[in-house]
Amino acid sequence: MDADDTYRPGDVIWYLMSCDTGTAIVTFDMHQDDLRRGRRYVIGRGRDADLVLTDTAVGRRHAAIEWVEGEGPAIVDGGTYHGISVNGERVDAHHSRLLRENDEITLGRVTLKVIRGMVDD
């Protein structure tokens, strides 16, 4: 989120939280309105990624989160060697998978849990 953006009561926020033991806790938030307007959140090892992961099994632009109209957020595989899985099911290279609350995304050796939240008053 940009420094001049603010969350308002009632805004829907999607979070990615690390759920691996022994790793640093990662919390990353994505504003649903930004997703709906076409904002893509890139996950990878590269410095230009929105969510930077240091795992060497993660590609520079490993995956992205985007909005599927009428459906919700989806993760798109970036075509990397190690790929991604959601709840243990592999996502084909350059394909997407809709995300739901409590889904677990695995990229390399990192597992992230999808959490949906709403900004309180």
PDB file of N, CA and C in Angstrom, residues 11-97:
ATOM      1  N   ASP A  11     -13.573  -1.316   4.679  1.00  0.00           N
ATOM      2  CA  ASP A  11     -12.725  -1.785   3.589  1.00  0.00           C
ATOM      3  C   ASP A  11     -12.381  -3.256   3.786  1.00  0.00           C
ATOM      4  N   VAL A  12     -12.349  -4.013   2.701  1.00  0.00           N
ATOM      5  CA  VAL A  12     -11.979  -5.426   2.748  1.00  0.00           C
ATOM      6  C   VAL A  12     -10.498  -5.539   2.400  1.00  0.00           C
ATOM      7  N   ILE A  13      -9.778  -6.225   3.256  1.00  0.00           N
ATOM      8  CA  ILE A  13      -8.338  -6.408   3.091  1.00  0.00           C
ATOM      9  C   ILE A  13      -8.056  -7.904   3.034  1.00  0.00           C
ATOM     10  N   TRP A  14      -7.215  -8.320   2.097  1.00  0.00           N
ATOM     11  CA  TRP A  14      -6.758  -9.706   2.011  1.00  0.00           C
ATOM     12  C   TRP A  14      -5.335  -9.746   2.521  1.00  0.00           C
ATOM     13  N   TYR A  15      -5.033 -10.683   3.403  1.00  0.00           N
ATOM     14  CA  TYR A  15      -3.703 -10.818   3.993  1.00  0.00           C
ATOM     15  C   TYR A  15      -3.082 -12.144   3.568  1.00  0.00           C
ATOM     16  N   LEU A  16      -1.776 -12.132   3.412  1.00  0.00           N
ATOM     17  CA  LEU A  16      -1.000 -13.358   3.269  1.00  0.00           C
ATOM     18  C   LEU A  16      -0.117 -13.425   4.500  1.00  0.00           C
ATOM     19  N   MET A  17      -0.211 -14.509   5.253  1.00  0.00           N
ATOM     20  CA  MET A  17       0.574 -14.654   6.482  1.00  0.00           C
ATOM     21  C   MET A  17       1.354 -15.956   6.419  1.00  0.00           C
ATOM     22  N   SER A  18       2.632 -15.895   6.814  1.00  0.00           N
ATOM     23  CA  SER A  18       3.425 -17.125   6.803  1.00  0.00           C
ATOM     24  C   SER A  18       2.904 -18.062   7.876  1.00  0.00           C
ATOM     25  N   CYS A  19       2.909 -19.342   7.552  1.00  0.00           N
ATOM     26  CA  CYS A  19       2.439 -20.317   8.535  1.00  0.00           C
ATOM     27  C   CYS A  19       3.480 -21.406   8.742  1.00  0.00           C
ATOM     28  N   ASP A  20       4.729 -21.129   8.355  1.00  0.00           N
ATOM     29  CA  ASP A  20       5.830 -22.065   8.569  1.00  0.00           C
ATOM     30  C   ASP A  20       6.450 -21.813   9.931  1.00  0.00           C
ATOM     31  N   THR A  21       6.711 -22.877  10.650  1.00  0.00           N
ATOM     32  CA  THR A  21       7.419 -22.723  11.906  1.00  0.00           C
ATOM     33  C   THR A  21       8.898 -22.560  11.603  1.00  0.00           C
ATOM     34  N   GLY A  22       9.579 -21.793  12.390  1.00  0.00           N
ATOM     35  CA  GLY A  22      11.009 -21.599  12.210  1.00  0.00           C
ATOM     36  C   GLY A  22      11.372 -20.560  11.175  1.00  0.00           C
ATOM     37  N   THR A  23      10.385 -19.856  10.596  1.00  0.00           N
ATOM     38  CA  THR A  23      10.692 -18.795   9.641  1.00  0.00           C
ATOM     39  C   THR A  23      10.171 -17.481  10.181  1.00  0.00           C
ATOM     40  N   ALA A  24      10.696 -16.413   9.632  1.00  0.00           N
ATOM     41  CA  ALA A  24      10.227 -15.090  10.045  1.00  0.00           C
ATOM     42  C   ALA A  24       8.757 -14.947   9.681  1.00  0.00           C
ATOM     43  N   ILE A  25       8.009 -14.288  10.534  1.00  0.00           N
ATOM     44  CA  ILE A  25       6.585 -14.069  10.265  1.00  0.00           C
ATOM     45  C   ILE A  25       6.460 -13.019   9.167  1.00  0.00           C
ATOM     46  N   VAL A  26       5.719 -13.363   8.149  1.00  0.00           N
ATOM     47  CA  VAL A  26       5.462 -12.458   7.035  1.00  0.00           C
ATOM     48  C   VAL A  26       3.981 -12.127   7.067  1.00  0.00           C
ATOM     49  N   THR A  27       3.650 -10.858   7.056  1.00  0.00           N
ATOM     50  CA  THR A  27       2.260 -10.436   6.906  1.00  0.00           C
ATOM     51  C   THR A  27       2.231  -9.420   5.784  1.00  0.00           C
ATOM     52  N   PHE A  28       1.400  -9.659   4.812  1.00  0.00           N
ATOM     53  CA  PHE A  28       1.322  -8.796   3.641  1.00  0.00           C
ATOM     54  C   PHE A  28      -0.142  -8.518   3.365  1.00  0.00           C
ATOM     55  N   ASP A  29      -0.501  -7.254   3.197  1.00  0.00           N
ATOM     56  CA  ASP A  29      -1.910  -6.924   2.991  1.00  0.00           C
ATOM     57  C   ASP A  29      -2.160  -6.382   1.589  1.00  0.00           C
ATOM     58  N   MET A  30      -3.351  -6.696   1.074  1.00  0.00           N
ATOM     59  CA  MET A  30      -3.774  -6.269  -0.253  1.00  0.00           C
ATOM     60  C   MET A  30      -5.192  -5.713  -0.148  1.00  0.00           C
ATOM     61  N   HIS A  31      -5.383  -4.489  -0.574  1.00  0.00           N
ATOM     62  CA  HIS A  31      -6.691  -3.849  -0.510  1.00  0.00           C
ATOM     63  C   HIS A  31      -7.560  -4.384  -1.650  1.00  0.00           C
ATOM     64  N   GLN A  32      -8.755  -4.887  -1.306  1.00  0.00           N
ATOM     65  CA  GLN A  32      -9.638  -5.472  -2.311  1.00  0.00           C
ATOM     66  C   GLN A  32      -9.984  -4.475  -3.414  1.00  0.00           C
ATOM     67  N   ASP A  33     -10.188  -3.203  -3.071  1.00  0.00           N
ATOM     68  CA  ASP A  33     -10.506  -2.199  -4.097  1.00  0.00           C
ATOM     69  C   ASP A  33      -9.364  -2.052  -5.092  1.00  0.00           C
ATOM     70  N   ASP A  34      -8.106  -2.102  -4.614  1.00  0.00           N
ATOM     71  CA  ASP A  34      -6.955  -2.023  -5.516  1.00  0.00           C
ATOM     72  C   ASP A  34      -6.923  -3.222  -6.457  1.00  0.00           C
ATOM     73  N   LEU A  35      -7.209  -4.412  -5.931  1.00  0.00           N
ATOM     74  CA  LEU A  35      -7.266  -5.615  -6.763  1.00  0.00           C
ATOM     75  C   LEU A  35      -8.344  -5.466  -7.833  1.00  0.00           C
ATOM     76  N   ARG A  36      -9.506  -4.985  -7.439  1.00  0.00           N
ATOM     77  CA  ARG A  36     -10.610  -4.822  -8.394  1.00  0.00           C
ATOM     78  C   ARG A  36     -10.285  -3.814  -9.486  1.00  0.00           C
ATOM     79  N   ARG A  37      -9.446  -2.834  -9.183  1.00  0.00           N
ATOM     80  CA  ARG A  37      -9.044  -1.836 -10.177  1.00  0.00           C
ATOM     81  C   ARG A  37      -7.903  -2.327 -11.064  1.00  0.00           C
ATOM     82  N   GLY A  38      -7.501  -3.587 -10.915  1.00  0.00           N
ATOM     83  CA  GLY A  38      -6.476  -4.138 -11.785  1.00  0.00           C
ATOM     84  C   GLY A  38      -5.086  -4.213 -11.202  1.00  0.00           C
ATOM     85  N   ARG A  39      -4.932  -3.848  -9.944  1.00  0.00           N
ATOM     86  CA  ARG A  39      -3.611  -3.925  -9.298  1.00  0.00           C
ATOM     87  C   ARG A  39      -3.204  -5.374  -9.149  1.00  0.00           C
ATOM     88  N   ARG A  40      -1.994  -5.711  -9.584  1.00  0.00           N
ATOM     89  CA  ARG A  40      -1.423  -7.051  -9.391  1.00  0.00           C
ATOM     90  C   ARG A  40      -0.361  -6.958  -8.322  1.00  0.00           C
ATOM     91  N   TYR A  41      -0.365  -7.886  -7.404  1.00  0.00           N
ATOM     92  CA  TYR A  41       0.643  -7.951  -6.354  1.00  0.00           C
ATOM     93  C   TYR A  41       1.592  -9.098  -6.686  1.00  0.00           C
ATOM     94  N   VAL A  42       2.841  -8.765  -6.995  1.00  0.00           N
ATOM     95  CA  VAL A  42       3.837  -9.763  -7.387  1.00  0.00           C
ATOM     96  C   VAL A  42       4.529 -10.311  -6.146  1.00  0.00           C
ATOM     97  N   ILE A  43       4.691 -11.631  -6.121  1.00  0.00           N
ATOM     98  CA  ILE A  43       5.387 -12.323  -5.042  1.00  0.00           C
ATOM     99  C   ILE A  43       6.628 -12.960  -5.649  1.00  0.00           C
ATOM    100  N   GLY A  44       7.785 -12.722  -5.045  1.00  0.00           N
ATOM    101  CA  GLY A  44       9.002 -13.324  -5.573  1.00  0.00           C
ATOM    102  C   GLY A  44      10.233 -12.925  -4.795  1.00  0.00           C
ATOM    103  N   ARG A  45      11.377 -13.330  -5.325  1.00  0.00           N
ATOM    104  CA  ARG A  45      12.656 -13.048  -4.694  1.00  0.00           C
ATOM    105  C   ARG A  45      13.253 -11.726  -5.180  1.00  0.00           C
ATOM    106  N   GLY A  46      12.785 -11.223  -6.296  1.00  0.00           N
ATOM    107  CA  GLY A  46      13.324  -9.994  -6.877  1.00  0.00           C
ATOM    108  C   GLY A  46      12.984  -8.760  -6.064  1.00  0.00           C
ATOM    109  N   ARG A  47      13.866  -7.776  -6.143  1.00  0.00           N
ATOM    110  CA  ARG A  47      13.653  -6.534  -5.384  1.00  0.00           C
ATOM    111  C   ARG A  47      12.427  -5.766  -5.850  1.00  0.00           C
ATOM    112  N   ASP A  48      11.985  -6.013  -7.082  1.00  0.00           N
ATOM    113  CA  ASP A  48      10.808  -5.301  -7.592  1.00  0.00           C
ATOM    114  C   ASP A  48       9.491  -5.981  -7.222  1.00  0.00           C
ATOM    115  N   ALA A  49       9.552  -7.105  -6.529  1.00  0.00           N
ATOM    116  CA  ALA A  49       8.320  -7.796  -6.096  1.00  0.00           C
ATOM    117  C   ALA A  49       7.643  -6.987  -4.986  1.00  0.00           C
ATOM    118  N   ASP A  50       6.331  -7.087  -4.913  1.00  0.00           N
ATOM    119  CA  ASP A  50       5.598  -6.418  -3.834  1.00  0.00           C
ATOM    120  C   ASP A  50       5.815  -7.146  -2.513  1.00  0.00           C
ATOM    121  N   LEU A  51       5.813  -8.464  -2.552  1.00  0.00           N
ATOM    122  CA  LEU A  51       6.122  -9.282  -1.380  1.00  0.00           C
ATOM    123  C   LEU A  51       7.405 -10.037  -1.705  1.00  0.00           C
ATOM    124  N   VAL A  52       8.508  -9.646  -1.068  1.00  0.00           N
ATOM    125  CA  VAL A  52       9.815 -10.244  -1.336  1.00  0.00           C
ATOM    126  C   VAL A  52      10.057 -11.384  -0.361  1.00  0.00           C
ATOM    127  N   LEU A  53      10.334 -12.575  -0.924  1.00  0.00           N
ATOM    128  CA  LEU A  53      10.665 -13.759  -0.138  1.00  0.00           C
ATOM    129  C   LEU A  53      12.123 -14.111  -0.419  1.00  0.00           C
ATOM    130  N   THR A  54      12.863 -14.475   0.612  1.00  0.00           N
ATOM    131  CA  THR A  54      14.295 -14.731   0.442  1.00  0.00           C
ATOM    132  C   THR A  54      14.628 -16.186   0.144  1.00  0.00           C
ATOM    133  N   ASP A  55      13.655 -17.059   0.111  1.00  0.00           N
ATOM    134  CA  ASP A  55      13.883 -18.473  -0.183  1.00  0.00           C
ATOM    135  C   ASP A  55      14.467 -18.613  -1.592  1.00  0.00           C
ATOM    136  N   THR A  56      15.609 -19.306  -1.719  1.00  0.00           N
ATOM    137  CA  THR A  56      16.253 -19.463  -3.022  1.00  0.00           C
ATOM    138  C   THR A  56      15.443 -20.329  -3.987  1.00  0.00           C
ATOM    139  N   ALA A  57      14.459 -21.066  -3.495  1.00  0.00           N
ATOM    140  CA  ALA A  57      13.586 -21.861  -4.360  1.00  0.00           C
ATOM    141  C   ALA A  57      12.444 -21.023  -4.937  1.00  0.00           C
ATOM    142  N   VAL A  58      12.385 -19.756  -4.557  1.00  0.00           N
ATOM    143  CA  VAL A  58      11.371 -18.828  -5.065  1.00  0.00           C
ATOM    144  C   VAL A  58      11.995 -18.003  -6.181  1.00  0.00           C
ATOM    145  N   GLY A  59      11.304 -17.917  -7.318  1.00  0.00           N
ATOM    146  CA  GLY A  59      11.794 -17.140  -8.447  1.00  0.00           C
ATOM    147  C   GLY A  59      11.661 -15.645  -8.210  1.00  0.00           C
ATOM    148  N   ARG A  60      12.318 -14.859  -9.057  1.00  0.00           N
ATOM    149  CA  ARG A  60      12.274 -13.393  -8.905  1.00  0.00           C
ATOM    150  C   ARG A  60      10.846 -12.840  -8.999  1.00  0.00           C
ATOM    151  N   ARG A  61      10.057 -13.381  -9.904  1.00  0.00           N
ATOM    152  CA  ARG A  61       8.644 -13.007 -10.067  1.00  0.00           C
ATOM    153  C   ARG A  61       7.854 -14.312 -10.101  1.00  0.00           C
ATOM    154  N   HIS A  62       7.809 -14.965  -8.965  1.00  0.00           N
ATOM    155  CA  HIS A  62       7.300 -16.326  -8.845  1.00  0.00           C
ATOM    156  C   HIS A  62       5.804 -16.431  -9.133  1.00  0.00           C
ATOM    157  N   ALA A  63       5.035 -15.483  -8.626  1.00  0.00           N
ATOM    158  CA  ALA A  63       3.571 -15.532  -8.771  1.00  0.00           C
ATOM    159  C   ALA A  63       3.012 -14.127  -8.592  1.00  0.00           C
ATOM    160  N   ALA A  64       1.741 -13.990  -8.888  1.00  0.00           N
ATOM    161  CA  ALA A  64       1.062 -12.704  -8.676  1.00  0.00           C
ATOM    162  C   ALA A  64      -0.353 -12.971  -8.194  1.00  0.00           C
ATOM    163  N   ILE A  65      -0.865 -12.031  -7.418  1.00  0.00           N
ATOM    164  CA  ILE A  65      -2.263 -12.068  -6.983  1.00  0.00           C
ATOM    165  C   ILE A  65      -3.000 -11.016  -7.805  1.00  0.00           C
ATOM    166  N   GLU A  66      -4.119 -11.416  -8.395  1.00  0.00           N
ATOM    167  CA  GLU A  66      -4.931 -10.488  -9.170  1.00  0.00           C
ATOM    168  C   GLU A  66      -6.402 -10.785  -8.922  1.00  0.00           C
ATOM    169  N   TRP A  67      -7.271  -9.907  -9.381  1.00  0.00           N
ATOM    170  CA  TRP A  67      -8.710 -10.038  -9.169  1.00  0.00           C
ATOM    171  C   TRP A  67      -9.369 -10.655 -10.396  1.00  0.00           C
ATOM    172  N   VAL A  68     -10.245 -11.635 -10.187  1.00  0.00           N
ATOM    173  CA  VAL A  68     -11.054 -12.214 -11.249  1.00  0.00           C
ATOM    174  C   VAL A  68     -12.473 -11.684 -11.046  1.00  0.00           C
ATOM    175  N   GLU A  69     -12.936 -10.887 -11.995  1.00  0.00           N
ATOM    176  CA  GLU A  69     -14.235 -10.232 -11.876  1.00  0.00           C
ATOM    177  C   GLU A  69     -15.343 -11.243 -11.603  1.00  0.00           C
ATOM    178  N   GLY A  70     -16.153 -10.949 -10.605  1.00  0.00           N
ATOM    179  CA  GLY A  70     -17.257 -11.806 -10.231  1.00  0.00           C
ATOM    180  C   GLY A  70     -16.863 -13.020  -9.407  1.00  0.00           C
ATOM    181  N   GLU A  71     -15.575 -13.199  -9.153  1.00  0.00           N
ATOM    182  CA  GLU A  71     -15.087 -14.379  -8.434  1.00  0.00           C
ATOM    183  C   GLU A  71     -14.308 -14.014  -7.170  1.00  0.00           C
ATOM    184  N   GLY A  72     -13.286 -13.172  -7.307  1.00  0.00           N
ATOM    185  CA  GLY A  72     -12.448 -12.819  -6.172  1.00  0.00           C
ATOM    186  C   GLY A  72     -10.974 -12.890  -6.523  1.00  0.00           C
ATOM    187  N   PRO A  73     -10.111 -12.913  -5.506  1.00  0.00           N
ATOM    188  CA  PRO A  73      -8.673 -12.929  -5.773  1.00  0.00           C
ATOM    189  C   PRO A  73      -8.217 -14.289  -6.296  1.00  0.00           C
ATOM    190  N   ALA A  74      -7.191 -14.256  -7.133  1.00  0.00           N
ATOM    191  CA  ALA A  74      -6.607 -15.481  -7.676  1.00  0.00           C
ATOM    192  C   ALA A  74      -5.099 -15.342  -7.666  1.00  0.00           C
ATOM    193  N   ILE A  75      -4.413 -16.468  -7.572  1.00  0.00           N
ATOM    194  CA  ILE A  75      -2.961 -16.473  -7.686  1.00  0.00           C
ATOM    195  C   ILE A  75      -2.613 -17.003  -9.070  1.00  0.00           C
ATOM    196  N   VAL A  76      -1.649 -16.360  -9.717  1.00  0.00           N
ATOM    197  CA  VAL A  76      -1.214 -16.728 -11.053  1.00  0.00           C
ATOM    198  C   VAL A  76       0.222 -17.209 -10.965  1.00  0.00           C
ATOM    199  N   ASP A  77       0.483 -18.399 -11.459  1.00  0.00           N
ATOM    200  CA  ASP A  77       1.834 -18.947 -11.469  1.00  0.00           C
ATOM    201  C   ASP A  77       2.664 -18.224 -12.520  1.00  0.00           C
ATOM    202  N   GLY A  78       3.881 -17.855 -12.143  1.00  0.00           N
ATOM    203  CA  GLY A  78       4.768 -17.121 -13.044  1.00  0.00           C
ATOM    204  C   GLY A  78       5.597 -17.993 -13.959  1.00  0.00           C
ATOM    205  N   GLY A  79       5.359 -19.290 -13.962  1.00  0.00           N
ATOM    206  CA  GLY A  79       6.102 -20.183 -14.839  1.00  0.00           C
ATOM    207  C   GLY A  79       7.473 -20.556 -14.309  1.00  0.00           C
ATOM    208  N   THR A  80       7.664 -20.482 -13.009  1.00  0.00           N
ATOM    209  CA  THR A  80       8.968 -20.792 -12.427  1.00  0.00           C
ATOM    210  C   THR A  80       9.180 -22.297 -12.292  1.00  0.00           C
ATOM    211  N   TYR A  81      10.423 -22.672 -12.077  1.00  0.00           N
ATOM    212  CA  TYR A  81      10.806 -24.081 -11.990  1.00  0.00           C
ATOM    213  C   TYR A  81      10.065 -24.819 -10.878  1.00  0.00           C
ATOM    214  N   HIS A  82      10.010 -24.211  -9.686  1.00  0.00           N
ATOM    215  CA  HIS A  82       9.404 -24.881  -8.541  1.00  0.00           C
ATOM    216  C   HIS A  82       7.888 -24.732  -8.491  1.00  0.00           C
ATOM    217  N   GLY A  83       7.325 -23.791  -9.224  1.00  0.00           N
ATOM    218  CA  GLY A  83       5.886 -23.618  -9.297  1.00  0.00           C
ATOM    219  C   GLY A  83       5.245 -23.249  -7.964  1.00  0.00           C
ATOM    220  N   ILE A  84       3.924 -23.332  -7.950  1.00  0.00           N
ATOM    221  CA  ILE A  84       3.156 -23.043  -6.733  1.00  0.00           C
ATOM    222  C   ILE A  84       2.100 -24.123  -6.546  1.00  0.00           C
ATOM    223  N   SER A  85       1.639 -24.235  -5.313  1.00  0.00           N
ATOM    224  CA  SER A  85       0.493 -25.100  -5.035  1.00  0.00           C
ATOM    225  C   SER A  85      -0.420 -24.372  -4.061  1.00  0.00           C
ATOM    226  N   VAL A  86      -1.692 -24.705  -4.136  1.00  0.00           N
ATOM    227  CA  VAL A  86      -2.698 -24.170  -3.229  1.00  0.00           C
ATOM    228  C   VAL A  86      -3.356 -25.371  -2.564  1.00  0.00           C
ATOM    229  N   ASN A  87      -3.268 -25.409  -1.234  1.00  0.00           N
ATOM    230  CA  ASN A  87      -3.809 -26.524  -0.451  1.00  0.00           C
ATOM    231  C   ASN A  87      -3.272 -27.872  -0.952  1.00  0.00           C
ATOM    232  N   GLY A  88      -2.008 -27.875  -1.332  1.00  0.00           N
ATOM    233  CA  GLY A  88      -1.356 -29.103  -1.768  1.00  0.00           C
ATOM    234  C   GLY A  88      -1.582 -29.480  -3.220  1.00  0.00           C
ATOM    235  N   GLU A  89      -2.399 -28.719  -3.949  1.00  0.00           N
ATOM    236  CA  GLU A  89      -2.657 -29.001  -5.358  1.00  0.00           C
ATOM    237  C   GLU A  89      -1.847 -28.063  -6.231  1.00  0.00           C
ATOM    238  N   ARG A  90      -1.078 -28.643  -7.126  1.00  0.00           N
ATOM    239  CA  ARG A  90      -0.209 -27.869  -8.013  1.00  0.00           C
ATOM    240  C   ARG A  90      -1.028 -26.999  -8.961  1.00  0.00           C
ATOM    241  N   VAL A  91      -0.557 -25.761  -9.178  1.00  0.00           N
ATOM    242  CA  VAL A  91      -1.152 -24.858 -10.161  1.00  0.00           C
ATOM    243  C   VAL A  91      -0.250 -24.903 -11.388  1.00  0.00           C
ATOM    244  N   ASP A  92      -0.819 -25.195 -12.544  1.00  0.00           N
ATOM    245  CA  ASP A  92      -0.026 -25.296 -13.763  1.00  0.00           C
ATOM    246  C   ASP A  92       0.664 -23.974 -14.086  1.00  0.00           C
ATOM    247  N   ALA A  93       1.824 -24.073 -14.740  1.00  0.00           N
ATOM    248  CA  ALA A  93       2.594 -22.883 -15.123  1.00  0.00           C
ATOM    249  C   ALA A  93       1.730 -21.927 -15.936  1.00  0.00           C
ATOM    250  N   HIS A  94       1.796 -20.652 -15.575  1.00  0.00           N
ATOM    251  CA  HIS A  94       1.077 -19.557 -16.241  1.00  0.00           C
ATOM    252  C   HIS A  94      -0.436 -19.676 -16.130  1.00  0.00           C
ATOM    253  N   HIS A  95      -0.928 -20.480 -15.201  1.00  0.00           N
ATOM    254  CA  HIS A  95      -2.363 -20.598 -14.949  1.00  0.00           C
ATOM    255  C   HIS A  95      -2.680 -19.960 -13.595  1.00  0.00           C
ATOM    256  N   SER A  96      -3.966 -19.794 -13.326  1.00  0.00           N
ATOM    257  CA  SER A  96      -4.379 -19.174 -12.068  1.00  0.00           C
ATOM    258  C   SER A  96      -5.296 -20.101 -11.288  1.00  0.00           C
ATOM    259  N   ARG A  97      -5.449 -19.768 -10.022  1.00  0.00           N
ATOM    260  CA  ARG A  97      -6.357 -20.501  -9.134  1.00  0.00           C
ATOM    261  C   ARG A  97      -7.008 -19.498  -8.213  1.00  0.00           C
TER     262      ARG A  97
END
